[in-house]
Amino acid sequence: MALCSARVYAQTQLIQHFAGSTVITTTGDTLRGPLVLHVDKNVLMVTMPDGAIKTFPASSISVFAVKGNLSHYAPGRTGTQINRPAFGGSQWGMGVAHSAFIPRHHLGKFDTTQVRIYRTYYWQKKPTAYSPRPMPMFFEELTTGPVSLLQRETLVLGGPGLSGTNARGVLALAGGTRPKLYLYTKDKFVQLVHPKSQLKKHYGQQAKQLIQYARANKLTFVFPHHLAQIIAYSNSLAASAKND
């Protein structure tokens, strides 16, 4: 039974492949090359130009950017990928695509245009005997500023009838990914389970402006890339108020 459970766990870990990356370590070194991200283990592997593979835990990484994400092929019901800008991000130099780096059993296509930025944050849901202190984990930065929107993706498990919506507004079928979203302010995390009501509570009187902005721009409080635009707008209001 234990062996069976271990095999199921190994098969249900989220592993993402990217054709190009720029990685900055905590010691200041910069690495570039194809990258494999082991989301659940908070470990990344970079293939160097000479073919050597270097492995790093989250504690050794400051920030990294990736592009050339492999989209898994799902026959039949598929969503349309919506490219969202990385609000608050910067320009990153990326290498050329390395299609040979992707295992043959992964059928799909590359999104070669979107740059995604990840950073190491120390996060802890609640202290336990096994984890008494925050642990280094990779979070994707959807927008940054006084208030940041972060996400971690998880696998959608179960039968074909189970589905959700992933970070780029795509229908997530079983075997796809589903985002967990977090507001991050001053070393404090708040997981967004009911985004609209939680944002209203967080922003107080300013929430009315955000709701008006969302309506005017046909944004919802459902899709992560919409929430990123709304929170980026709130950060711009804070910056304007500070400059006045």
Coordinates of C-alpha atoms in Angstrom, one line a residue:
M1 CA 0.0 0.0 0.0
A2 CA 2.8 2.4 0.9
L3 CA 4.6 1.7 -2.4
C4 CA 1.3 2.3 -4.3
S5 CA 0.8 5.6 -2.5
A6 CA 4.3 6.7 -3.4
R7 CA 3.8 5.9 -7.0
V8 CA 0.5 7.9 -7.1
Y9 CA 2.2 10.8 -5.4
A10 CA 5.1 10.7 -7.9
Q11 CA 2.6 10.7 -10.8
T12 CA 0.6 13.6 -9.4
Q13 CA 3.4 16.1 -8.8
L14 CA 3.2 19.2 -11.0
I15 CA 6.3 19.5 -13.2
Q16 CA 6.5 22.3 -15.7
H17 CA 8.9 22.6 -18.7
F18 CA 10.1 25.8 -20.2
A19 CA 12.2 26.3 -23.3
G20 CA 14.1 29.3 -22.0
S21 CA 14.9 30.9 -18.6
T22 CA 17.0 33.5 -16.9
V23 CA 17.7 32.6 -13.3
I24 CA 19.3 34.7 -10.6
T25 CA 20.6 32.9 -7.5
T26 CA 20.9 34.3 -4.0
T27 CA 24.7 34.6 -4.6
G28 CA 24.1 36.9 -7.6
D29 CA 25.0 34.4 -10.3
T30 CA 22.9 34.5 -13.5
L31 CA 22.1 31.3 -15.4
R32 CA 20.3 30.9 -18.7
G33 CA 18.9 27.8 -20.4
P34 CA 15.9 25.4 -20.6
L35 CA 14.3 24.9 -17.2
V36 CA 12.3 22.3 -15.4
L37 CA 10.2 23.5 -12.4
H38 CA 9.2 20.9 -9.8
V39 CA 6.4 23.0 -8.3
D40 CA 5.6 20.7 -5.3
K41 CA 9.2 20.2 -4.4
N42 CA 10.1 23.9 -4.9
V43 CA 13.1 22.8 -7.0
L44 CA 14.2 23.9 -10.4
M45 CA 16.7 22.4 -12.9
V46 CA 18.5 24.4 -15.5
T47 CA 20.2 22.9 -18.6
M48 CA 23.5 24.8 -19.3
P49 CA 24.9 25.4 -22.8
D50 CA 27.3 22.5 -22.3
G51 CA 24.4 20.1 -21.5
A52 CA 25.1 20.0 -17.8
I53 CA 22.0 20.1 -15.6
K54 CA 22.2 22.2 -12.4
T55 CA 19.6 21.7 -9.7
F56 CA 18.6 24.4 -7.2
P57 CA 16.2 24.5 -4.2
A58 CA 14.0 27.6 -3.7
S59 CA 16.3 28.7 -0.8
S60 CA 19.1 29.2 -3.4
I61 CA 17.1 31.2 -5.9
S62 CA 16.2 34.9 -5.7
V63 CA 14.1 35.3 -8.9
F64 CA 13.8 33.6 -12.3
A65 CA 11.9 34.3 -15.5
V66 CA 10.7 31.7 -18.0
K67 CA 9.1 31.5 -21.4
G68 CA 8.3 28.8 -23.9
N69 CA 5.8 27.0 -21.6
L70 CA 4.7 23.6 -22.9
S71 CA 0.9 23.6 -23.2
H72 CA -0.4 20.0 -22.8
Y73 CA -2.5 18.8 -25.6
A74 CA -6.1 18.0 -24.7
P75 CA -8.2 16.7 -27.5
G76 CA -11.7 18.0 -27.8
R77 CA -12.6 20.6 -25.2
T78 CA -9.8 23.1 -25.1
G79 CA -9.8 26.7 -24.0
T80 CA -8.2 29.7 -25.8
Q81 CA -5.1 30.9 -24.1
I82 CA -5.1 34.6 -23.2
N83 CA -1.7 36.2 -22.9
R84 CA -1.6 38.5 -19.9
P85 CA 1.2 41.1 -19.4
A86 CA 3.4 40.6 -16.4
F87 CA 2.4 43.8 -14.5
G88 CA 5.3 45.2 -12.5
G89 CA 7.8 42.9 -14.3
S90 CA 10.9 43.8 -16.2
Q91 CA 12.6 42.7 -19.5
W92 CA 14.5 39.4 -19.3
G93 CA 16.9 38.0 -21.8
M94 CA 15.8 34.6 -23.0
G95 CA 17.6 31.9 -25.0
V96 CA 16.2 30.2 -28.1
A97 CA 13.8 27.3 -27.8
H98 CA 15.2 23.8 -27.1
S99 CA 12.5 21.5 -28.3
A100 CA 14.8 18.5 -27.7
F101 CA 14.7 19.3 -24.0
I102 CA 11.0 18.3 -23.7
P103 CA 10.3 14.6 -23.1
R104 CA 8.8 12.9 -26.1
H105 CA 5.7 11.8 -24.1
H106 CA 4.7 15.4 -23.5
L107 CA 2.6 16.3 -26.5
G108 CA 1.8 20.0 -26.9
K109 CA 2.9 23.4 -28.1
F110 CA 4.9 26.3 -26.9
D111 CA 3.6 29.7 -25.9
T112 CA 6.8 31.4 -27.0
T113 CA 5.7 35.0 -26.3
Q114 CA 4.7 35.2 -22.6
V115 CA 7.4 35.8 -20.0
R116 CA 6.5 34.6 -16.5
I117 CA 8.4 35.8 -13.4
Y118 CA 8.8 33.7 -10.3
R119 CA 10.4 34.7 -7.0
T120 CA 11.2 32.9 -3.8
Y121 CA 9.0 33.9 -0.8
Y122 CA 9.0 32.4 2.7
W123 CA 5.5 31.1 3.3
Q124 CA 3.7 29.1 5.9
K125 CA 0.0 28.3 6.2
K126 CA 0.2 27.7 9.9
P127 CA 3.0 26.4 12.2
T128 CA 3.1 22.7 12.8
A129 CA 5.4 20.3 14.6
Y130 CA 6.9 19.3 11.2
S131 CA 7.1 22.9 9.9
P132 CA 7.6 25.3 12.8
R133 CA 8.8 28.2 10.6
P134 CA 8.1 29.6 7.1
M135 CA 9.6 27.6 4.2
P136 CA 11.1 29.0 0.9
M137 CA 8.7 28.5 -2.0
F138 CA 8.4 29.6 -5.6
F139 CA 5.5 32.0 -6.3
E140 CA 4.6 33.4 -9.7
E141 CA 4.3 37.2 -9.6
L142 CA 1.2 38.3 -11.5
T143 CA 1.6 41.9 -10.4
T144 CA 3.9 43.6 -7.9
G145 CA 3.8 46.8 -5.8
P146 CA 2.6 47.8 -2.4
V147 CA 0.1 45.0 -2.9
S148 CA 1.3 42.0 -4.9
L149 CA -0.8 39.2 -6.5
L150 CA 1.1 35.9 -6.3
Q151 CA 0.1 32.4 -7.4
R152 CA 1.0 28.8 -7.2
E153 CA -0.5 26.3 -9.5
T154 CA -1.8 22.8 -8.5
L155 CA -2.9 19.8 -10.6
V156 CA -6.6 19.2 -11.2
L157 CA -7.1 15.6 -10.2
G158 CA -10.0 13.3 -10.8
G159 CA -12.3 12.4 -13.7
P160 CA -12.9 14.4 -16.8
G161 CA -16.0 15.9 -15.2
L162 CA -13.8 17.9 -12.8
S163 CA -12.7 21.2 -14.2
G164 CA -11.8 24.8 -13.2
T165 CA -10.1 27.8 -14.7
N166 CA -6.4 28.2 -14.8
A167 CA -4.2 31.3 -14.5
R168 CA -4.5 32.4 -18.1
G169 CA -8.3 32.1 -18.4
V170 CA -8.2 28.6 -19.9
L171 CA -10.6 25.8 -19.0
A172 CA -8.6 23.5 -16.7
L173 CA -9.7 19.9 -17.3
A174 CA -8.6 17.0 -15.1
G175 CA -4.8 16.7 -15.5
G176 CA -4.5 20.5 -16.0
T177 CA -3.7 23.2 -13.5
R178 CA -5.6 25.4 -11.1
P179 CA -4.2 28.5 -9.4
K180 CA -4.0 29.3 -5.8
L181 CA -3.9 33.1 -5.5
Y182 CA -2.4 35.2 -2.7
L183 CA -2.3 38.9 -1.8
Y184 CA 1.1 39.8 -0.4
T185 CA 1.7 43.0 1.6
K186 CA 4.5 43.7 4.0
D187 CA 5.5 40.0 4.5
K188 CA 1.9 39.0 5.0
F189 CA 0.0 36.5 2.8
V190 CA -3.7 36.3 2.4
Q191 CA -5.0 33.4 0.3
L192 CA -7.8 34.6 -2.1
V193 CA -10.7 32.1 -1.8
H194 CA -13.5 34.6 -2.4
P195 CA -11.5 37.3 -4.3
K196 CA -14.2 40.0 -4.7
S197 CA -15.4 40.0 -1.1
Q198 CA -11.8 39.7 0.3
L199 CA -10.6 42.6 -1.9
K200 CA -13.5 44.7 -0.8
K201 CA -12.5 44.1 2.8
H202 CA -8.9 44.7 2.2
Y203 CA -9.3 48.0 0.3
G204 CA -12.2 49.4 2.3
Q205 CA -13.5 52.7 0.8
Q206 CA -11.2 52.4 -2.2
A207 CA -12.9 49.2 -3.2
K208 CA -15.7 51.2 -4.9
Q209 CA -13.1 52.7 -7.3
L210 CA -11.7 49.2 -8.1
I211 CA -15.2 47.9 -8.8
Q212 CA -15.9 50.8 -11.1
Y213 CA -12.6 50.3 -12.9
A214 CA -13.3 46.6 -13.3
R215 CA -16.8 47.3 -14.8
A216 CA -15.4 50.0 -17.2
N217 CA -12.7 47.6 -18.5
K218 CA -14.9 44.5 -18.5
L219 CA -12.9 42.8 -15.9
T220 CA -14.1 40.1 -13.5
F221 CA -12.9 39.1 -10.0
V222 CA -12.6 35.5 -11.2
F223 CA -9.7 35.3 -13.7
P224 CA -6.3 35.8 -12.2
H225 CA -5.1 38.0 -15.1
H226 CA -8.2 40.2 -14.5
L227 CA -7.4 40.4 -10.8
A228 CA -3.8 41.3 -11.7
Q229 CA -5.0 44.3 -13.7
I230 CA -7.3 45.4 -10.9
I231 CA -4.6 45.2 -8.3
A232 CA -2.1 46.9 -10.6
Y233 CA -4.6 49.8 -10.9
S234 CA -4.9 50.0 -7.1
N235 CA -1.1 50.2 -6.9
S236 CA -1.2 53.1 -9.4
L237 CA -3.7 54.9 -7.3
A238 CA -1.5 54.5 -4.3
A239 CA 1.5 55.8 -6.3
S240 CA -0.5 58.8 -7.5
A241 CA -1.7 59.7 -4.0
K242 CA 1.9 59.5 -2.7
N243 CA 3.2 61.9 -5.4
D244 CA 0.4 64.5 -4.8

